Amino acid sequence: MRAEPAVDLATLYRLRDIIGDGETFEELIHIFLRDAPERLGKLEQAVQLGDLPAFRAAAHNLKGMSGQLAANRLEAECAPLQSADSLLDLPEIGGRVALLRQELEDA
């Protein structure tokens, strides 16, 4: 288990305070919980298809979603994937995607 929490709660609470509307904040959380697994599925599909542009786009989208809601570990794992040079090293890429799935579950 990593020392850094999956979600930076202090940052997340500041976001809630900035938004000022508990209902809107909860909706953002629900959108993340609904959409992040779909984005991860697109990432996995891109690996299976060998589609590097789709892989990069999915990693970028997941990174952005994660960063907005202070899921810092997931964001950090996505960062290098959004600029991957190739999908040739599929065992490593597959391992990274599996790690993303774990980080998403932890978030």
PDB file of C-alpha atoms in Angstrom:
ATOM      1  CA  MET A   1       0.000   0.000   0.000  1.00  0.00           C
ATOM      2  CA  ARG A   2       1.339   3.430  -0.892  1.00  0.00           C
ATOM      3  CA  ALA A   3       1.893   6.080   1.759  1.00  0.00           C
ATOM      4  CA  GLU A   4       0.137   8.792  -0.251  1.00  0.00           C
ATOM      5  CA  PRO A   5      -3.651   8.563  -0.034  1.00  0.00           C
ATOM      6  CA  ALA A   6      -5.528   7.806  -3.240  1.00  0.00           C
ATOM      7  CA  VAL A   7      -7.466  11.057  -2.829  1.00  0.00           C
ATOM      8  CA  ASP A   8      -6.157  14.253  -1.255  1.00  0.00           C
ATOM      9  CA  LEU A   9      -9.103  14.929   1.020  1.00  0.00           C
ATOM     10  CA  ALA A  10      -7.941  18.412   2.026  1.00  0.00           C
ATOM     11  CA  THR A  11      -7.912  19.487  -1.635  1.00  0.00           C
ATOM     12  CA  LEU A  12     -11.220  17.773  -2.266  1.00  0.00           C
ATOM     13  CA  TYR A  13     -12.802  19.583   0.696  1.00  0.00           C
ATOM     14  CA  ARG A  14     -11.423  22.910  -0.564  1.00  0.00           C
ATOM     15  CA  LEU A  15     -13.062  22.193  -3.915  1.00  0.00           C
ATOM     16  CA  ARG A  16     -16.340  21.500  -2.133  1.00  0.00           C
ATOM     17  CA  ASP A  17     -16.017  24.798  -0.258  1.00  0.00           C
ATOM     18  CA  ILE A  18     -15.231  26.694  -3.472  1.00  0.00           C
ATOM     19  CA  ILE A  19     -18.232  25.185  -5.250  1.00  0.00           C
ATOM     20  CA  GLY A  20     -20.349  26.049  -2.233  1.00  0.00           C
ATOM     21  CA  ASP A  21     -23.199  23.789  -3.295  1.00  0.00           C
ATOM     22  CA  GLY A  22     -23.173  20.313  -1.784  1.00  0.00           C
ATOM     23  CA  GLU A  23     -25.500  18.978  -4.464  1.00  0.00           C
ATOM     24  CA  THR A  24     -23.261  20.164  -7.306  1.00  0.00           C
ATOM     25  CA  PHE A  25     -20.207  18.754  -5.560  1.00  0.00           C
ATOM     26  CA  GLU A  26     -21.903  15.376  -5.103  1.00  0.00           C
ATOM     27  CA  GLU A  27     -22.892  15.411  -8.764  1.00  0.00           C
ATOM     28  CA  LEU A  28     -19.238  15.908  -9.746  1.00  0.00           C
ATOM     29  CA  ILE A  29     -18.262  12.924  -7.612  1.00  0.00           C
ATOM     30  CA  HIS A  30     -21.011  10.790  -9.161  1.00  0.00           C
ATOM     31  CA  ILE A  31     -19.919  11.803 -12.675  1.00  0.00           C
ATOM     32  CA  PHE A  32     -16.357  10.776 -11.864  1.00  0.00           C
ATOM     33  CA  LEU A  33     -17.448   7.442 -10.417  1.00  0.00           C
ATOM     34  CA  ARG A  34     -19.614   6.802 -13.480  1.00  0.00           C
ATOM     35  CA  ASP A  35     -17.227   7.997 -16.191  1.00  0.00           C
ATOM     36  CA  ALA A  36     -13.776   7.024 -14.922  1.00  0.00           C
ATOM     37  CA  PRO A  37     -14.331   3.254 -15.349  1.00  0.00           C
ATOM     38  CA  GLU A  38     -15.594   3.911 -18.879  1.00  0.00           C
ATOM     39  CA  ARG A  39     -12.454   5.932 -19.662  1.00  0.00           C
ATOM     40  CA  LEU A  40     -10.313   3.129 -18.266  1.00  0.00           C
ATOM     41  CA  GLY A  41     -12.207   0.697 -20.495  1.00  0.00           C
ATOM     42  CA  LYS A  42     -11.357   2.886 -23.504  1.00  0.00           C
ATOM     43  CA  LEU A  43      -7.722   2.784 -22.455  1.00  0.00           C
ATOM     44  CA  GLU A  44      -7.804  -1.021 -22.263  1.00  0.00           C
ATOM     45  CA  GLN A  45      -9.584  -1.249 -25.614  1.00  0.00           C
ATOM     46  CA  ALA A  46      -6.969   0.983 -27.224  1.00  0.00           C
ATOM     47  CA  VAL A  47      -4.241  -1.357 -25.949  1.00  0.00           C
ATOM     48  CA  GLN A  48      -6.054  -4.366 -27.412  1.00  0.00           C
ATOM     49  CA  LEU A  49      -6.461  -2.609 -30.759  1.00  0.00           C
ATOM     50  CA  GLY A  50      -2.936  -1.174 -30.762  1.00  0.00           C
ATOM     51  CA  ASP A  51      -4.442   2.298 -31.227  1.00  0.00           C
ATOM     52  CA  LEU A  52      -1.815   4.661 -29.833  1.00  0.00           C
ATOM     53  CA  PRO A  53      -3.723   7.942 -30.437  1.00  0.00           C
ATOM     54  CA  ALA A  54      -6.823   6.545 -28.685  1.00  0.00           C
ATOM     55  CA  PHE A  55      -4.618   5.257 -25.856  1.00  0.00           C
ATOM     56  CA  ARG A  56      -3.030   8.660 -25.358  1.00  0.00           C
ATOM     57  CA  ALA A  57      -6.404  10.424 -25.488  1.00  0.00           C
ATOM     58  CA  ALA A  58      -7.959   8.053 -22.952  1.00  0.00           C
ATOM     59  CA  ALA A  59      -4.967   8.440 -20.608  1.00  0.00           C
ATOM     60  CA  HIS A  60      -5.167  12.222 -20.952  1.00  0.00           C
ATOM     61  CA  ASN A  61      -8.905  12.254 -20.230  1.00  0.00           C
ATOM     62  CA  LEU A  62      -8.560  10.001 -17.197  1.00  0.00           C
ATOM     63  CA  LYS A  63      -5.652  12.089 -15.911  1.00  0.00           C
ATOM     64  CA  GLY A  64      -7.689  15.278 -16.202  1.00  0.00           C
ATOM     65  CA  MET A  65     -10.730  13.820 -14.462  1.00  0.00           C
ATOM     66  CA  SER A  66      -8.555  12.488 -11.666  1.00  0.00           C
ATOM     67  CA  GLY A  67      -6.706  15.745 -11.163  1.00  0.00           C
ATOM     68  CA  GLN A  68      -9.900  17.748 -10.942  1.00  0.00           C
ATOM     69  CA  LEU A  69     -11.098  15.640  -8.017  1.00  0.00           C
ATOM     70  CA  ALA A  70      -7.743  15.283  -6.243  1.00  0.00           C
ATOM     71  CA  ALA A  71      -7.288  11.587  -7.083  1.00  0.00           C
ATOM     72  CA  ASN A  72      -3.571  12.304  -7.192  1.00  0.00           C
ATOM     73  CA  ARG A  73      -2.210   8.761  -7.425  1.00  0.00           C
ATOM     74  CA  LEU A  74      -4.437   7.959 -10.387  1.00  0.00           C
ATOM     75  CA  GLU A  75      -3.486  11.257 -12.003  1.00  0.00           C
ATOM     76  CA  ALA A  76       0.221  10.513 -11.502  1.00  0.00           C
ATOM     77  CA  GLU A  77      -0.089   7.040 -13.035  1.00  0.00           C
ATOM     78  CA  CYS A  78      -1.868   8.462 -16.095  1.00  0.00           C
ATOM     79  CA  ALA A  79       0.668  11.231 -16.716  1.00  0.00           C
ATOM     80  CA  PRO A  80       3.388   9.178 -18.448  1.00  0.00           C
ATOM     81  CA  LEU A  81       0.829   7.161 -20.403  1.00  0.00           C
ATOM     82  CA  GLN A  82      -0.617  10.198 -22.144  1.00  0.00           C
ATOM     83  CA  SER A  83       2.690  10.720 -23.909  1.00  0.00           C
ATOM     84  CA  ALA A  84       3.549   7.063 -24.622  1.00  0.00           C
ATOM     85  CA  ASP A  85       5.728   6.637 -27.711  1.00  0.00           C
ATOM     86  CA  SER A  86       4.369   3.206 -28.605  1.00  0.00           C
ATOM     87  CA  LEU A  87       2.291   0.310 -27.426  1.00  0.00           C
ATOM     88  CA  LEU A  88       5.006  -2.172 -28.377  1.00  0.00           C
ATOM     89  CA  ASP A  89       5.852  -3.066 -24.819  1.00  0.00           C
ATOM     90  CA  LEU A  90       2.415  -4.511 -24.122  1.00  0.00           C
ATOM     91  CA  PRO A  91       3.375  -6.409 -20.952  1.00  0.00           C
ATOM     92  CA  GLU A  92       4.542  -3.158 -19.334  1.00  0.00           C
ATOM     93  CA  ILE A  93       1.578  -1.198 -20.696  1.00  0.00           C
ATOM     94  CA  GLY A  94      -0.789  -3.943 -19.510  1.00  0.00           C
ATOM     95  CA  GLY A  95       0.770  -3.778 -16.057  1.00  0.00           C
ATOM     96  CA  ARG A  96       0.367  -0.007 -15.964  1.00  0.00           C
ATOM     97  CA  VAL A  97      -3.281  -0.270 -16.995  1.00  0.00           C
ATOM     98  CA  ALA A  98      -3.868  -2.869 -14.267  1.00  0.00           C
ATOM     99  CA  LEU A  99      -2.293  -0.440 -11.792  1.00  0.00           C
ATOM    100  CA  LEU A 100      -4.656   2.281 -13.034  1.00  0.00           C
ATOM    101  CA  ARG A 101      -7.611   0.004 -12.374  1.00  0.00           C
ATOM    102  CA  GLN A 102      -6.360  -0.529  -8.793  1.00  0.00           C
ATOM    103  CA  GLU A 103      -5.840   3.204  -8.282  1.00  0.00           C
ATOM    104  CA  LEU A 104      -9.349   3.870  -9.559  1.00  0.00           C
ATOM    105  CA  GLU A 105     -10.758   1.332  -7.119  1.00  0.00           C
ATOM    106  CA  ASP A 106      -8.768   2.958  -4.290  1.00  0.00           C
ATOM    107  CA  ALA A 107     -10.049   6.422  -5.212  1.00  0.00           C
TER     108      ALA A 107
END
